[in-house]
PDB file of C-alpha atoms in Angstrom:
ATOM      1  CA  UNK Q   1      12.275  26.682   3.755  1.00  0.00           C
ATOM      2  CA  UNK Q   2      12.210  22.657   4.028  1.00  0.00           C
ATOM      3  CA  UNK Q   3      10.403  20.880   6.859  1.00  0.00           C
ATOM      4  CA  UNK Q   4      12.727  19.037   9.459  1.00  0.00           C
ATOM      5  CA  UNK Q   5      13.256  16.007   8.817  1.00  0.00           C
ATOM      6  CA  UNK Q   6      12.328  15.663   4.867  1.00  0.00           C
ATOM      7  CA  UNK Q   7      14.980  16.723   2.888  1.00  0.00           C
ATOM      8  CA  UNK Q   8      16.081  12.846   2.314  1.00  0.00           C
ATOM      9  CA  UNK Q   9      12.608  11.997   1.278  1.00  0.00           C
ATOM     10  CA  UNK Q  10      13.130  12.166  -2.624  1.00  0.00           C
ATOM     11  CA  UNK Q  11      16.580   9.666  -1.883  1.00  0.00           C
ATOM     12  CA  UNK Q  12      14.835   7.456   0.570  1.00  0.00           C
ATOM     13  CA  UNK Q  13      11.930   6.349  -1.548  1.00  0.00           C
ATOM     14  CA  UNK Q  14      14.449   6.258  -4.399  1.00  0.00           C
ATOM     15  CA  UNK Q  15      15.809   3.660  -2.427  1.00  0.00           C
ATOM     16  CA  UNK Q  16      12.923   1.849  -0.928  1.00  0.00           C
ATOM     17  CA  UNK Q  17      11.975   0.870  -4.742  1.00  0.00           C
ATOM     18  CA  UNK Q  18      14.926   0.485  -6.223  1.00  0.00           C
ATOM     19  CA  UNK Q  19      14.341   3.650  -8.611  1.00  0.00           C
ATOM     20  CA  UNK Q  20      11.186   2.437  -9.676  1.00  0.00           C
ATOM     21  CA  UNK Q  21       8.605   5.605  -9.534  1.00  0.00           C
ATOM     22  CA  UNK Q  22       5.481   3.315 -10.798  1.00  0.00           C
ATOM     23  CA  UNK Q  23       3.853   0.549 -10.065  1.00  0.00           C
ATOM     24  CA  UNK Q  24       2.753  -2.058 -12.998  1.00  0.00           C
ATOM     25  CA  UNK Q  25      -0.232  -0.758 -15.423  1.00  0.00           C
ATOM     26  CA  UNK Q  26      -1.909  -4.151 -14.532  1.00  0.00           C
ATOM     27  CA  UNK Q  27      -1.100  -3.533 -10.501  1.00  0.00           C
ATOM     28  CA  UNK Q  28      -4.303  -5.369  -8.694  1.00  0.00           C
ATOM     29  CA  UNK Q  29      -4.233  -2.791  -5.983  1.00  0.00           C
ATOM     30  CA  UNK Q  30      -6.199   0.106  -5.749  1.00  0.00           C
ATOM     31  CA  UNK Q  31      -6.926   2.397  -2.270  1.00  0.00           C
ATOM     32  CA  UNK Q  32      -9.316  -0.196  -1.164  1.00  0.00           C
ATOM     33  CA  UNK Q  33      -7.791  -3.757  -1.975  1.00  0.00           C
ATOM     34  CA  UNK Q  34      -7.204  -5.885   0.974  1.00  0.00           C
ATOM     35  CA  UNK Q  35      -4.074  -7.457   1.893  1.00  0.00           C
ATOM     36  CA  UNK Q  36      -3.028 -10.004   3.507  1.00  0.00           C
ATOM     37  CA  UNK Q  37      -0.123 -11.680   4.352  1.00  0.00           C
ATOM     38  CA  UNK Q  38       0.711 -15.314   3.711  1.00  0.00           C
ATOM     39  CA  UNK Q  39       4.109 -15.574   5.362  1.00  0.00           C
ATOM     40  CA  UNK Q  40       6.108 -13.993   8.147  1.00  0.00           C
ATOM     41  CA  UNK Q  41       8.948 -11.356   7.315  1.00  0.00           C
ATOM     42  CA  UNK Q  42      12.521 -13.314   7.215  1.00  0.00           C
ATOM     43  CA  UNK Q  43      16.060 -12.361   8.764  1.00  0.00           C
ATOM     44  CA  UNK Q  44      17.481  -9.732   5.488  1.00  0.00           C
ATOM     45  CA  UNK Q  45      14.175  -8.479   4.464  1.00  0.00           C
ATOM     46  CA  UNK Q  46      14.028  -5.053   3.664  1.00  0.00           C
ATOM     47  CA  UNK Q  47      12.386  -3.385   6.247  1.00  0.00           C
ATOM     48  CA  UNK Q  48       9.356  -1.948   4.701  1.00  0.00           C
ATOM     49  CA  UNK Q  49       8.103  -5.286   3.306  1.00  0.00           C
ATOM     50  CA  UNK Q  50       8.461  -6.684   6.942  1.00  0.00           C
ATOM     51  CA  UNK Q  51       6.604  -3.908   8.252  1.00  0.00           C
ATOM     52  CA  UNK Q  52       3.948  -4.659   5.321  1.00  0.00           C
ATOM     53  CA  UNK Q  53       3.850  -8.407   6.090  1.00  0.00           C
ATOM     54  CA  UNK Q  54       3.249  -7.610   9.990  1.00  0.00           C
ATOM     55  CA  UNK Q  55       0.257  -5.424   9.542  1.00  0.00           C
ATOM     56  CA  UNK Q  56      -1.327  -6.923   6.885  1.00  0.00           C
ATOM     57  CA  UNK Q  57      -1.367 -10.240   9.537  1.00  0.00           C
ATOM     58  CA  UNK Q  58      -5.272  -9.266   9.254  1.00  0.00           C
ATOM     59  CA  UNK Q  59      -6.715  -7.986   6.189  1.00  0.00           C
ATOM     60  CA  UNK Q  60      -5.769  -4.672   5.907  1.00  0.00           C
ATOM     61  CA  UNK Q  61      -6.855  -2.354   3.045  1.00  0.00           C
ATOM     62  CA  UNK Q  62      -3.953  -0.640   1.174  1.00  0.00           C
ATOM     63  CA  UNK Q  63      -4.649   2.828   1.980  1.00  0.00           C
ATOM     64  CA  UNK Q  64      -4.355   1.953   5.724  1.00  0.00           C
ATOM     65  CA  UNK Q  65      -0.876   0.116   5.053  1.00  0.00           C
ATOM     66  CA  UNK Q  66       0.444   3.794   3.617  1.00  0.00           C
ATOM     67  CA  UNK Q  67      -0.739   5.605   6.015  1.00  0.00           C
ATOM     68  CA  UNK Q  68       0.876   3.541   9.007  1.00  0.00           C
ATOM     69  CA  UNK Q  69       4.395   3.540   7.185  1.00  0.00           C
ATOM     70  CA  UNK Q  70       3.655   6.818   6.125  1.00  0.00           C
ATOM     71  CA  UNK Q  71       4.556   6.089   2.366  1.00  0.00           C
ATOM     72  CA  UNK Q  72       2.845   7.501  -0.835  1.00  0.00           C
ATOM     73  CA  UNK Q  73       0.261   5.338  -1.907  1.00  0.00           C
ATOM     74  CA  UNK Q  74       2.019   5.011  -5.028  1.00  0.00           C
ATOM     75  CA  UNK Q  75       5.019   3.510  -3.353  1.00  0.00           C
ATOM     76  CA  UNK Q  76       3.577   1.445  -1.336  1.00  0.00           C
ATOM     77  CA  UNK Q  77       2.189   0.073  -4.373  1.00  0.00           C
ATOM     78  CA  UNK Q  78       5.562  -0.617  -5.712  1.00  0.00           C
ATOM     79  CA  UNK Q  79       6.096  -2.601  -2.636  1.00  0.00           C
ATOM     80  CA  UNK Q  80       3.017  -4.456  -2.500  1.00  0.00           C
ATOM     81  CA  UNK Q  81       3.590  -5.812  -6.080  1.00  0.00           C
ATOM     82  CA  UNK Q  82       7.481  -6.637  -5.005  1.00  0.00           C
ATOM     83  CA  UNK Q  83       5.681  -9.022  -2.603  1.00  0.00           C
ATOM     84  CA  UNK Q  84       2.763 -10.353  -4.483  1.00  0.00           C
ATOM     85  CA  UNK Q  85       5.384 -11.656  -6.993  1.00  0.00           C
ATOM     86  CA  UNK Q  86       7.476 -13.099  -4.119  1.00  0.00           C
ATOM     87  CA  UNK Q  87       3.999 -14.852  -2.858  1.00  0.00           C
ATOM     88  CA  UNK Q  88       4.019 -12.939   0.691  1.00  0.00           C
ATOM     89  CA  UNK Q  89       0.698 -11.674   0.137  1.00  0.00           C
ATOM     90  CA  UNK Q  90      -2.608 -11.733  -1.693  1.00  0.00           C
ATOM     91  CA  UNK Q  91      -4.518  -9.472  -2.606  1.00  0.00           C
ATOM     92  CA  UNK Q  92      -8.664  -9.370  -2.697  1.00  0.00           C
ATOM     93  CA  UNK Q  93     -11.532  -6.469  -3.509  1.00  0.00           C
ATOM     94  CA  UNK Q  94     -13.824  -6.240  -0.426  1.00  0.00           C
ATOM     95  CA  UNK Q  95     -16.737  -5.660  -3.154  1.00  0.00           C
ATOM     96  CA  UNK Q  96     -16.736  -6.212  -7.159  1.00  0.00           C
ATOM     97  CA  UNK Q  97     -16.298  -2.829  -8.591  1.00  0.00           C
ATOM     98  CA  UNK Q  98     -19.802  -1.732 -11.063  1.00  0.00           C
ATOM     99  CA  UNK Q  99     -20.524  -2.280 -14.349  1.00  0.00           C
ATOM    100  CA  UNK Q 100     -18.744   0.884 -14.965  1.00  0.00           C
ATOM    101  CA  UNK Q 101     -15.317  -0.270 -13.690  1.00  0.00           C
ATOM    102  CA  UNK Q 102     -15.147   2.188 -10.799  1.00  0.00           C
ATOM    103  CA  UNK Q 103     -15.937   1.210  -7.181  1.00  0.00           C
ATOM    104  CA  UNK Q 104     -19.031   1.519  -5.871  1.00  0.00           C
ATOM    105  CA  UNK Q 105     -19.651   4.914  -4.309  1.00  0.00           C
ATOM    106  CA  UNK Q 106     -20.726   3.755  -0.813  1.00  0.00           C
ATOM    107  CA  UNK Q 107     -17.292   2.544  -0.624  1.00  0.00           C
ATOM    108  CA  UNK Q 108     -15.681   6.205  -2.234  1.00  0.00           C
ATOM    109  CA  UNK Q 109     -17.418   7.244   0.875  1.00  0.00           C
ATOM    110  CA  UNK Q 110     -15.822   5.106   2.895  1.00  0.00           C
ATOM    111  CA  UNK Q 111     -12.760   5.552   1.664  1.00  0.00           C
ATOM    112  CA  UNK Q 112     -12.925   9.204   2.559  1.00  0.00           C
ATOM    113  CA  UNK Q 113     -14.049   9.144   5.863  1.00  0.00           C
ATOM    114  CA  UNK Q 114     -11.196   6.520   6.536  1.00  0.00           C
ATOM    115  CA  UNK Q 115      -8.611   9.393   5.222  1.00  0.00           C
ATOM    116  CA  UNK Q 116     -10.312  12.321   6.943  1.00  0.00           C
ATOM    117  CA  UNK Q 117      -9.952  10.738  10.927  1.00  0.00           C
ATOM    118  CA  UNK Q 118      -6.051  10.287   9.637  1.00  0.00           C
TER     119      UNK Q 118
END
């Protein structure tokens, strides 16, 4: 039995990203990477990167930007990158990841408490 509401899922992200299932190898944004926007969304633009560019008015950390359009991370991804190369947004770490490439675990932690109250 499918849920209400999701059989179009698989067609609408399809859509969203233009049949793209993966963002760049060299993406800069991971769960934590802060966004923010550098212009206002424009008359035509497709509707996810406007909602994007409107919360990410304040630095907003990827993860948060999914879960308010209620997108895989992995898409949202996709659509992140669509706008970094347009120059809509930049992207910054709130810390430098460790000497061993992964983040730091106080911010893991973070991370997860931020996904548990959603």
């Amino acid at each position: 039995m499918s849920r209400p509401g999701r059989d179009d899922a698989p067609d609408r992200l399809y859509t969203v990203t233009g049949g793209r299932s993966r963002s760049a190898p060299d993406s800069p944004f991971d769960l934590v990477t802060l966004v923010v926007a550098e212009s206002a969304p424009v008359p035509g633009m497709q509707s996810e990167h406007a909602a994007i560019l409107r919360l990410a008015e304040r630095p907003t950390a990827v993860v948060e930007i999914a879960a308010e359009l209620r997108l895989p991370v992995g898409i949202t991804r996709i659509l992140l990158t669509d706008l970094l190369d347009q120059g809509r947004v930049s992207a910054r770490h709130p810390r430098k990841p460790t000497s061993s490439g992964f983040p730091a675990p106080d911010i893991l932690e973070q991370v997860l408490v931020g996904l548990r109250n959603l």
